[in-house]
PDB file of C-alpha atoms in Angstrom:
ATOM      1  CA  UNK A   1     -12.062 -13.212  10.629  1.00  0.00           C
ATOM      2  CA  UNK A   2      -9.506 -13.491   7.762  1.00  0.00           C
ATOM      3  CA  UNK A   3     -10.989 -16.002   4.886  1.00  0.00           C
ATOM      4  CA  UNK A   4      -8.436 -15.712   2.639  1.00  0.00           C
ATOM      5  CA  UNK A   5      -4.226 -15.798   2.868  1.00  0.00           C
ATOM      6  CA  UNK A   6      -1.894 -14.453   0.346  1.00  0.00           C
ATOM      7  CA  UNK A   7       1.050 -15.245  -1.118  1.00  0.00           C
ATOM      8  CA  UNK A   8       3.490 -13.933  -1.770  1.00  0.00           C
ATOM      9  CA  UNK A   9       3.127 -11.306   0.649  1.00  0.00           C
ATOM     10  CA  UNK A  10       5.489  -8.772  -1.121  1.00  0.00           C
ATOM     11  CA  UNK A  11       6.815  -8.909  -4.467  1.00  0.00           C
ATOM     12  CA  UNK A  12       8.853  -6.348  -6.600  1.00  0.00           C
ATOM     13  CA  UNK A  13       9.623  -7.004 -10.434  1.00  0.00           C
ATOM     14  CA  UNK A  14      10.925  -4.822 -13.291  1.00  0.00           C
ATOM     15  CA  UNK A  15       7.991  -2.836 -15.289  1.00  0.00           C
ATOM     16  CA  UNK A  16       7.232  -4.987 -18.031  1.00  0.00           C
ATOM     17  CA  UNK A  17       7.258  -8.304 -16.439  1.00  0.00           C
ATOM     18  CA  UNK A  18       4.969 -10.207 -15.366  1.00  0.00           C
ATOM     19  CA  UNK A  19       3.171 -10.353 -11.621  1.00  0.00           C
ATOM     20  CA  UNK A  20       1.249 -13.527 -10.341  1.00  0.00           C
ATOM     21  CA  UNK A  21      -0.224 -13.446  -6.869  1.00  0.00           C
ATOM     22  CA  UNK A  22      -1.771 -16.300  -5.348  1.00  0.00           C
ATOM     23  CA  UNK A  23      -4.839 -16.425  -3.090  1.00  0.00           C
ATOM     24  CA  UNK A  24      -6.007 -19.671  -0.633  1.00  0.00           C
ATOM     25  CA  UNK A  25      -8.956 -20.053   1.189  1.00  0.00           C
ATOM     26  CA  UNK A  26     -11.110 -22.217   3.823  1.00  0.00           C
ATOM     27  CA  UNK A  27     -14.305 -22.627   3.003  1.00  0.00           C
ATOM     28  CA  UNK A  28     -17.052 -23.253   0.374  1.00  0.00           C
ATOM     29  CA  UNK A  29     -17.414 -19.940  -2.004  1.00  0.00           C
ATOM     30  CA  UNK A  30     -19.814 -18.652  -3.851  1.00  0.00           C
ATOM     31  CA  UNK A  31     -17.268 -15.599  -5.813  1.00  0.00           C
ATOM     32  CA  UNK A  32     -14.056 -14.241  -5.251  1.00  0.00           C
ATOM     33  CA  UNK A  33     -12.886 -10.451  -6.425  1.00  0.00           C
ATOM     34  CA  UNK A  34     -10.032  -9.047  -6.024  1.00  0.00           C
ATOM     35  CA  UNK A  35      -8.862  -5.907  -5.717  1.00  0.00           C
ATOM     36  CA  UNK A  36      -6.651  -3.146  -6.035  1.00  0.00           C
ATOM     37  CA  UNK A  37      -5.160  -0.148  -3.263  1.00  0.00           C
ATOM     38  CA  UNK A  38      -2.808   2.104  -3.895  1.00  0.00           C
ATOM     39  CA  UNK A  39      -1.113   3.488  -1.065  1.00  0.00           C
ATOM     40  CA  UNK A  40      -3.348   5.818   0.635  1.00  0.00           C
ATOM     41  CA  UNK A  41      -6.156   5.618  -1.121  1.00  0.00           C
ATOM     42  CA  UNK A  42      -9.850   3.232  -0.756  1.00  0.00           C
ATOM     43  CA  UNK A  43     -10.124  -0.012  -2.596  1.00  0.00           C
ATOM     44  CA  UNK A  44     -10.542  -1.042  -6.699  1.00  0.00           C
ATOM     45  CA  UNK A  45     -12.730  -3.426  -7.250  1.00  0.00           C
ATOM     46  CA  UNK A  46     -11.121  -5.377 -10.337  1.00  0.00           C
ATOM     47  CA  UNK A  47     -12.504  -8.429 -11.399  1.00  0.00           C
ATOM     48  CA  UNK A  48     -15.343 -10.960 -10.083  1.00  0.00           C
ATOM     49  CA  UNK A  49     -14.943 -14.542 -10.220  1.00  0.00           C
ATOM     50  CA  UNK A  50     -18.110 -16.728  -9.910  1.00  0.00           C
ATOM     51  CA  UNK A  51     -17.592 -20.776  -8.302  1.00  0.00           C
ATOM     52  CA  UNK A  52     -18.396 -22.031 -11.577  1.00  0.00           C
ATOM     53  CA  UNK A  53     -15.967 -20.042 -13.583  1.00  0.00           C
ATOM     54  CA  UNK A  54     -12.127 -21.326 -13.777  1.00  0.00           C
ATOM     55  CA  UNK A  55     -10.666 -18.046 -15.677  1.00  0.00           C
ATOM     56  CA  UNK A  56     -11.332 -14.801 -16.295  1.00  0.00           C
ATOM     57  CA  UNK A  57      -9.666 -11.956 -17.943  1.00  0.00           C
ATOM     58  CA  UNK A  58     -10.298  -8.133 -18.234  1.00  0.00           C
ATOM     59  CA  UNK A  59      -7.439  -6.384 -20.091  1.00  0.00           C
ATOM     60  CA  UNK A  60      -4.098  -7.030 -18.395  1.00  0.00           C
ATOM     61  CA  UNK A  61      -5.303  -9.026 -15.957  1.00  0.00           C
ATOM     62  CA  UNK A  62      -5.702 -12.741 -15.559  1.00  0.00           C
ATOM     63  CA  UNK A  63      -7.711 -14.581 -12.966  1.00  0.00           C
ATOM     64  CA  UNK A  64      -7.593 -18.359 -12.176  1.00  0.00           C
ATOM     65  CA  UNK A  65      -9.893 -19.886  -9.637  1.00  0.00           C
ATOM     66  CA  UNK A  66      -9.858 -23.955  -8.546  1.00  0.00           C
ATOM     67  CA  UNK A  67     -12.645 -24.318  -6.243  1.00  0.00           C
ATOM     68  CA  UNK A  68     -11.114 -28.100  -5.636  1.00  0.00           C
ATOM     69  CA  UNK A  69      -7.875 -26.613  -4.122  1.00  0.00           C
ATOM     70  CA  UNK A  70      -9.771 -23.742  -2.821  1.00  0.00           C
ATOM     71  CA  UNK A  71      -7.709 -21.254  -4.497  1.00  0.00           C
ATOM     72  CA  UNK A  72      -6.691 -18.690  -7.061  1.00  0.00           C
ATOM     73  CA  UNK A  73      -4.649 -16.846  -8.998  1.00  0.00           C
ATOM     74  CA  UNK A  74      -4.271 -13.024 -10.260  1.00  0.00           C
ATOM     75  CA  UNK A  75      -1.703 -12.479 -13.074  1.00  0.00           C
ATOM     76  CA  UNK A  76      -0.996  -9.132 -14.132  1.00  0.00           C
ATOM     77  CA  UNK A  77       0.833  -9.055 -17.324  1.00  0.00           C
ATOM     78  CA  UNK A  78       3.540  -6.308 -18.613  1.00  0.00           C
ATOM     79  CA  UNK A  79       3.796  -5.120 -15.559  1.00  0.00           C
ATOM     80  CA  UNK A  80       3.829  -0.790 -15.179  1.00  0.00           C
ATOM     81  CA  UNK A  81       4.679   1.668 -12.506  1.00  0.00           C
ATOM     82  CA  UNK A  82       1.081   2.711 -12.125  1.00  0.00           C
ATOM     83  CA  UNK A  83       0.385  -0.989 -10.802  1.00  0.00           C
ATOM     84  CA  UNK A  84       2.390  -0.655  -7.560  1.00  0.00           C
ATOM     85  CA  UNK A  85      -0.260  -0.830  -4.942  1.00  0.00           C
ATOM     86  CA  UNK A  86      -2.019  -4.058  -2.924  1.00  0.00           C
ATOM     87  CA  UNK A  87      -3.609  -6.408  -4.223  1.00  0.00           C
ATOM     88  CA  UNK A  88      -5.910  -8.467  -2.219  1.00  0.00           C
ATOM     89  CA  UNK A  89      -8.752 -11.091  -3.008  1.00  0.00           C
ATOM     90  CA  UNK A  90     -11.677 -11.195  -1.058  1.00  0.00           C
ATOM     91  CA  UNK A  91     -14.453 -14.150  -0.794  1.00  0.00           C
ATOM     92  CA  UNK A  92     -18.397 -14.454  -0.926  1.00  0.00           C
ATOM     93  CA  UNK A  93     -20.237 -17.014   0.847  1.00  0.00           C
ATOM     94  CA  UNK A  94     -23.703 -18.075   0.337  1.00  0.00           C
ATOM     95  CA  UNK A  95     -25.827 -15.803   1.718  1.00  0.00           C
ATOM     96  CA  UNK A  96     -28.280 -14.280  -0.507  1.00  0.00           C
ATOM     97  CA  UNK A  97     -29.225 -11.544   1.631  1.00  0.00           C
ATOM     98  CA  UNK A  98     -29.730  -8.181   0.356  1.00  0.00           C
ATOM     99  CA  UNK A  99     -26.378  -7.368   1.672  1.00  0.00           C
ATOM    100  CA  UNK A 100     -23.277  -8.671   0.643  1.00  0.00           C
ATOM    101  CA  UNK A 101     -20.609  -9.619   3.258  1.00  0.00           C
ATOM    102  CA  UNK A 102     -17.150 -10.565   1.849  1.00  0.00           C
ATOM    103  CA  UNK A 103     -13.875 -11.850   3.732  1.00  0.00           C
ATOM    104  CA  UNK A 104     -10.438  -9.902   2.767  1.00  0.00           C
ATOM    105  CA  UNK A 105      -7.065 -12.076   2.480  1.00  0.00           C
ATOM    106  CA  UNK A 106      -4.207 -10.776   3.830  1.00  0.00           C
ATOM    107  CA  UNK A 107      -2.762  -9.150   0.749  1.00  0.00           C
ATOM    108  CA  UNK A 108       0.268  -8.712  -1.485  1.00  0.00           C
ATOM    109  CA  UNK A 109       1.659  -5.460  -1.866  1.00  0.00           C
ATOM    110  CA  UNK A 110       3.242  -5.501  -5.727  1.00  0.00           C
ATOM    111  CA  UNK A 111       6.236  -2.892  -6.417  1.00  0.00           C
ATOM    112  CA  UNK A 112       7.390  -2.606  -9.920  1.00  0.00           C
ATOM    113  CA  UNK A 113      10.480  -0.675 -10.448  1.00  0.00           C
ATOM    114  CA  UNK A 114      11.490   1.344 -13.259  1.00  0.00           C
TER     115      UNK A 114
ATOM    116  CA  UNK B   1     -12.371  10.086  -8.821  1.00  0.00           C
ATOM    117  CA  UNK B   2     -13.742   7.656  -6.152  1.00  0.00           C
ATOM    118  CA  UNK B   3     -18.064   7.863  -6.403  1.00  0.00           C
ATOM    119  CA  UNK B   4     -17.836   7.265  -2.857  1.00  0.00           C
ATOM    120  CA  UNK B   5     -16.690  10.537  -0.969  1.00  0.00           C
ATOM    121  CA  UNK B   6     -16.087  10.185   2.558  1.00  0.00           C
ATOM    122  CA  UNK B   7     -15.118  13.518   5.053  1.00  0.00           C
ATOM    123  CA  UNK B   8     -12.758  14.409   6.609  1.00  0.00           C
ATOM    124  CA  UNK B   9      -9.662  13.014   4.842  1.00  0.00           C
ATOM    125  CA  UNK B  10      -7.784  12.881   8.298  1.00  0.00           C
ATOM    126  CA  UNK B  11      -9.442  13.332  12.232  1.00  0.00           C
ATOM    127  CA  UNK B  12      -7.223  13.868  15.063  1.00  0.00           C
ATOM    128  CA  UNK B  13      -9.229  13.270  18.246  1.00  0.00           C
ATOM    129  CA  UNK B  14      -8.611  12.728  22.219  1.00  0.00           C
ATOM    130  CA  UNK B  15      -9.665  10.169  23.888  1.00  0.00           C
ATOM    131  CA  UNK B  16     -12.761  12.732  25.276  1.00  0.00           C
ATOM    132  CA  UNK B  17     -13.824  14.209  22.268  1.00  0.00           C
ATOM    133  CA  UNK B  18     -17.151  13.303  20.043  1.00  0.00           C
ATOM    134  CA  UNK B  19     -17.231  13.206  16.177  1.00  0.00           C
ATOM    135  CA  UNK B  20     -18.650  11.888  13.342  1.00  0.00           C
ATOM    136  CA  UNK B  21     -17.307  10.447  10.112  1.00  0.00           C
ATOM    137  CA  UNK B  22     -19.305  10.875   6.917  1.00  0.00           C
ATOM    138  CA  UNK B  23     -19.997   9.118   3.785  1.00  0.00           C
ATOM    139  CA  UNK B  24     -22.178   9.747   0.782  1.00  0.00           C
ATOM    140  CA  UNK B  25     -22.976   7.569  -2.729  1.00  0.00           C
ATOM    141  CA  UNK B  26     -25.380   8.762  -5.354  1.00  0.00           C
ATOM    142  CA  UNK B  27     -24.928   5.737  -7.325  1.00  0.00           C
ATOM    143  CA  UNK B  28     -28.520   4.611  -6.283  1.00  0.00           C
ATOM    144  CA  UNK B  29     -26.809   1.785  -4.052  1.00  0.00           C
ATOM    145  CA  UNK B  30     -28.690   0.046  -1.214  1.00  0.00           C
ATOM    146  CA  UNK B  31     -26.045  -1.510   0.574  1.00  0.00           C
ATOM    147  CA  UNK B  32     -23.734   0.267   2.668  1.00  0.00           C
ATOM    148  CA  UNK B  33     -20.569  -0.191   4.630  1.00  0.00           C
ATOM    149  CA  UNK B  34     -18.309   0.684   7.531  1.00  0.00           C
ATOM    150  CA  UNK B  35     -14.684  -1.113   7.394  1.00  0.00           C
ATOM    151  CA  UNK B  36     -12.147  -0.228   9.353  1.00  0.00           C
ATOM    152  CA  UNK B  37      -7.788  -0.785   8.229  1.00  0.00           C
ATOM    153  CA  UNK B  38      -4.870  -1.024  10.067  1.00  0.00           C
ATOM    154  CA  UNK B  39      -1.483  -0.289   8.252  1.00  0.00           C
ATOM    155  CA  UNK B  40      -0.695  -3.364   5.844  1.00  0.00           C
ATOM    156  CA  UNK B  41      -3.462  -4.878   7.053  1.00  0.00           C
ATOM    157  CA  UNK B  42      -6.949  -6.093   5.400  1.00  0.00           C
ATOM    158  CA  UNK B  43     -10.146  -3.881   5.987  1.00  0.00           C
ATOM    159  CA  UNK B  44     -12.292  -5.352   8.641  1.00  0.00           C
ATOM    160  CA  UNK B  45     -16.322  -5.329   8.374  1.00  0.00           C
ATOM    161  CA  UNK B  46     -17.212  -3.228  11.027  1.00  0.00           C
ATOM    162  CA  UNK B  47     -21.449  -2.762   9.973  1.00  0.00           C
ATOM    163  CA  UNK B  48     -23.240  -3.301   7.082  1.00  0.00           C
ATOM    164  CA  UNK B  49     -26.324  -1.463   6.191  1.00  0.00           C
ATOM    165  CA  UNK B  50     -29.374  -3.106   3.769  1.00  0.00           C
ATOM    166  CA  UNK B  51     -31.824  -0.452   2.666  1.00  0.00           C
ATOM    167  CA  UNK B  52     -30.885   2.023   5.422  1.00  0.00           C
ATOM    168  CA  UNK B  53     -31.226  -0.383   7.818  1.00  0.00           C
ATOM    169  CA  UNK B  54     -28.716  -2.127   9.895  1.00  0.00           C
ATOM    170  CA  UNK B  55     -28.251  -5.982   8.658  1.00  0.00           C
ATOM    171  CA  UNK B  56     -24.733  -6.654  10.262  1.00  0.00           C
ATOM    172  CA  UNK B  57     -22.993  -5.590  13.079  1.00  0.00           C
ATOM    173  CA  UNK B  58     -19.520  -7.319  13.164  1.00  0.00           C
ATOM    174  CA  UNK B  59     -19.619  -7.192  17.609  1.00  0.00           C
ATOM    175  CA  UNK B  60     -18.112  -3.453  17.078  1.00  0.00           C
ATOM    176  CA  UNK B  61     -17.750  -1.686  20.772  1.00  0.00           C
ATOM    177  CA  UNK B  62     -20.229   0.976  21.409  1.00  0.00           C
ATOM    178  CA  UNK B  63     -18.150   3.984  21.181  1.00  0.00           C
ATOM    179  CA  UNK B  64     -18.705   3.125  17.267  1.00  0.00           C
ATOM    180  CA  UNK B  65     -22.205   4.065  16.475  1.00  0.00           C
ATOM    181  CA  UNK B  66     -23.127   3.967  13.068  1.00  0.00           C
ATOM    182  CA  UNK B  67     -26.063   5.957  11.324  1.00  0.00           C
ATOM    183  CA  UNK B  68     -27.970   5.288   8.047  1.00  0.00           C
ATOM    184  CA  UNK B  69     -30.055   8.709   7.590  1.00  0.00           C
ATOM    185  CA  UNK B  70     -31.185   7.825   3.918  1.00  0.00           C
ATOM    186  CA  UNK B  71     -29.946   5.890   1.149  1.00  0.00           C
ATOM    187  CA  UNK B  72     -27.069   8.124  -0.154  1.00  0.00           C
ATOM    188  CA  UNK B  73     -25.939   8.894   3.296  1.00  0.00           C
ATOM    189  CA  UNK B  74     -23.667   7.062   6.144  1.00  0.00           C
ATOM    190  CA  UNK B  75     -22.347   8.304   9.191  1.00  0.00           C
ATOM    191  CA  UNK B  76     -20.148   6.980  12.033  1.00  0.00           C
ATOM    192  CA  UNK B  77     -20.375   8.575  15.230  1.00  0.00           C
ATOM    193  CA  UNK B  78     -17.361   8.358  17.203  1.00  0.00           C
ATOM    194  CA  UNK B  79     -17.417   8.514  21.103  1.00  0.00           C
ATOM    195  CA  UNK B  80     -14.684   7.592  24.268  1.00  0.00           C
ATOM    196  CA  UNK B  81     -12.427   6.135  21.602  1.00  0.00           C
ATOM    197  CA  UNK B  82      -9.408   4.460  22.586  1.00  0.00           C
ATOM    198  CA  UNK B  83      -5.380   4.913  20.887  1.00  0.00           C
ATOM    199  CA  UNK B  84      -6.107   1.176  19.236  1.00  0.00           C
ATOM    200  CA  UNK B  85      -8.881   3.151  17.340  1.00  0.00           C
ATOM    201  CA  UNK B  86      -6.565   4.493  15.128  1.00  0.00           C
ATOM    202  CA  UNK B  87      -7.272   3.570  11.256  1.00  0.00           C
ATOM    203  CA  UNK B  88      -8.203   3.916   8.306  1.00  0.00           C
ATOM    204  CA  UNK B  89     -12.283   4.372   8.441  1.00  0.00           C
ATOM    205  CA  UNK B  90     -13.610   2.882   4.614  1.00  0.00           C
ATOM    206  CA  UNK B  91     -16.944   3.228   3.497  1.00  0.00           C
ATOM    207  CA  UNK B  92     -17.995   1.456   0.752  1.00  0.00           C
ATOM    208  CA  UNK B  93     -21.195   0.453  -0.941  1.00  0.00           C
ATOM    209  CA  UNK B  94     -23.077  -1.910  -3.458  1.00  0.00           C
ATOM    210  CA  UNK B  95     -25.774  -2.132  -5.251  1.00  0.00           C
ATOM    211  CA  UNK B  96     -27.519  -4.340  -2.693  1.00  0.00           C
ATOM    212  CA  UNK B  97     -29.893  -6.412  -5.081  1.00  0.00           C
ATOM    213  CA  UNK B  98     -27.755  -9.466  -5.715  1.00  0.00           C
ATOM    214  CA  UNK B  99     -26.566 -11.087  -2.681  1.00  0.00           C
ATOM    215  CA  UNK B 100     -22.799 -12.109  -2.115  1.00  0.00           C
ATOM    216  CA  UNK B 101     -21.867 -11.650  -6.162  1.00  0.00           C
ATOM    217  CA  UNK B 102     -21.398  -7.915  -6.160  1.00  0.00           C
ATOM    218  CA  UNK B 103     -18.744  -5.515  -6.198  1.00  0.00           C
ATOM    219  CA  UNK B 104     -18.147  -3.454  -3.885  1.00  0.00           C
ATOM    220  CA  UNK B 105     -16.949   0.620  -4.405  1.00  0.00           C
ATOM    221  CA  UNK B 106     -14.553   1.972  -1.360  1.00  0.00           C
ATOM    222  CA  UNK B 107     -14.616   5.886  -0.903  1.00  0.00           C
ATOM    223  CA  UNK B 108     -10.379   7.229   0.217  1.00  0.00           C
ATOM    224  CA  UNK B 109     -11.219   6.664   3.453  1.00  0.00           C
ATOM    225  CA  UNK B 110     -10.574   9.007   6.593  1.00  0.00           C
ATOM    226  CA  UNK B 111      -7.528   8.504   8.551  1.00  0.00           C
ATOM    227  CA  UNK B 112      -8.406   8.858  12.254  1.00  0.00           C
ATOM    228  CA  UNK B 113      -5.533   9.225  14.803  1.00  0.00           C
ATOM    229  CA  UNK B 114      -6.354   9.150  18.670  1.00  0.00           C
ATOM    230  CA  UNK B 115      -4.480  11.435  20.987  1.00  0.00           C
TER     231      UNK B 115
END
């Protein structure tokens, strides 16, 4: 089942500006990643985002999360070619099993053009 | 370089044929994965595997049979599979002590296509 929807679900901007995606989901979270896939190739994990955090960075990259509207945000600044690919956030629940089961949104695929 | 190298890069296989998909981690991970990806689509949880043994099974037919021989190692066994079969097979895996807060890492993938 899909936990998470994306928006926009395409986006293309010139290199060097900036790229916000936006991620909504259902139900109570734990953490939300997000991560990266360049056309075909497996998934980047980029960035983890506990429930009690409300940003994060790690270089470029910007993550928002507001567990009251059950949502966040992934902004990649000065945008470059090498970060055309899909983006998609993905959401932990709970369980504190041994094995970790998380929920893909529906993604945003980012081009940047030249 | 992924750490997580799956084989073959690409299967073609009819509907009668029998073959396995193959993944392998030496990152001392404990948690294991089968996902499977339509085209500009999400991955879908297809198994999960805690300490070689199998914790989820997402209601995956039986022509998918998944195998966990030791901790590095994850195979997919592929029997009778159908044209809607076609996908891109993702392993991935985690370190499997901490619950729902940890990354996971996603071998390339093999792209199967069904005759």
């Amino acid at each position: 089942s899909q936990q998470g929807e994306e928006d926009p679900q395409a986006l293309s901007i010139q290199e060097g500006e900036n790229a916000t995606m936006n991620c909504s989901y259902k139900t109570s979270i734990n953490n939300l990643q997000w991560y990266r896939q360049n056309s075909g190739r497996g998934l980047v994990h980029l960035i983890l985002i506990r429930s009690n955090e409300r940003e994060k960075h790690s270089g470029r990259l910007r993550v928002t999360l507001d567990t009251s509207k059950k949502s966040s945000s992934l902004l990649i600044t000065a945008s470059r070619a090498a970060d055309t690919a899909s983006y998609f956030c993905a959401t932990g629940g709970w369980d504190y099993s041994s094995a970790s089961k998380i929920i893909f949104g529906s993604g945003t695929r980012l081009s940047i053009r030249p | 370089d992924t750490e997580v190298t799956q084989t073959p890069k690409h299967l073609v296989m009819g509907m009668t044929n029998k073959k396995s998909l193959k993944c392998e981690q030496h990152m001392g991970h404990r948690a294991m994965y089968w996902y499977k990806q339509k085209a500009k689509k999400p991955p879908e949880l297809m198994f999960v595997y805690s300490y070689e043994k199998l914790s989820i099974n997402e209601s995956v037919p039986s022509r998918f049979s998944p195998e966990c021989p030791n901790s590095s190692l994850l195979n997919l066994h592929l029997h009778a599979l159908q044209p809607e079969d076609s996908a891109l097979y993702l392993c991935a895996s985690s370190q499997g002590g901490g619950g729902a807060l940890e990354p996971q890492h996603f071998g390339d993938g093999t792209r199967l296509s069904i005759l």
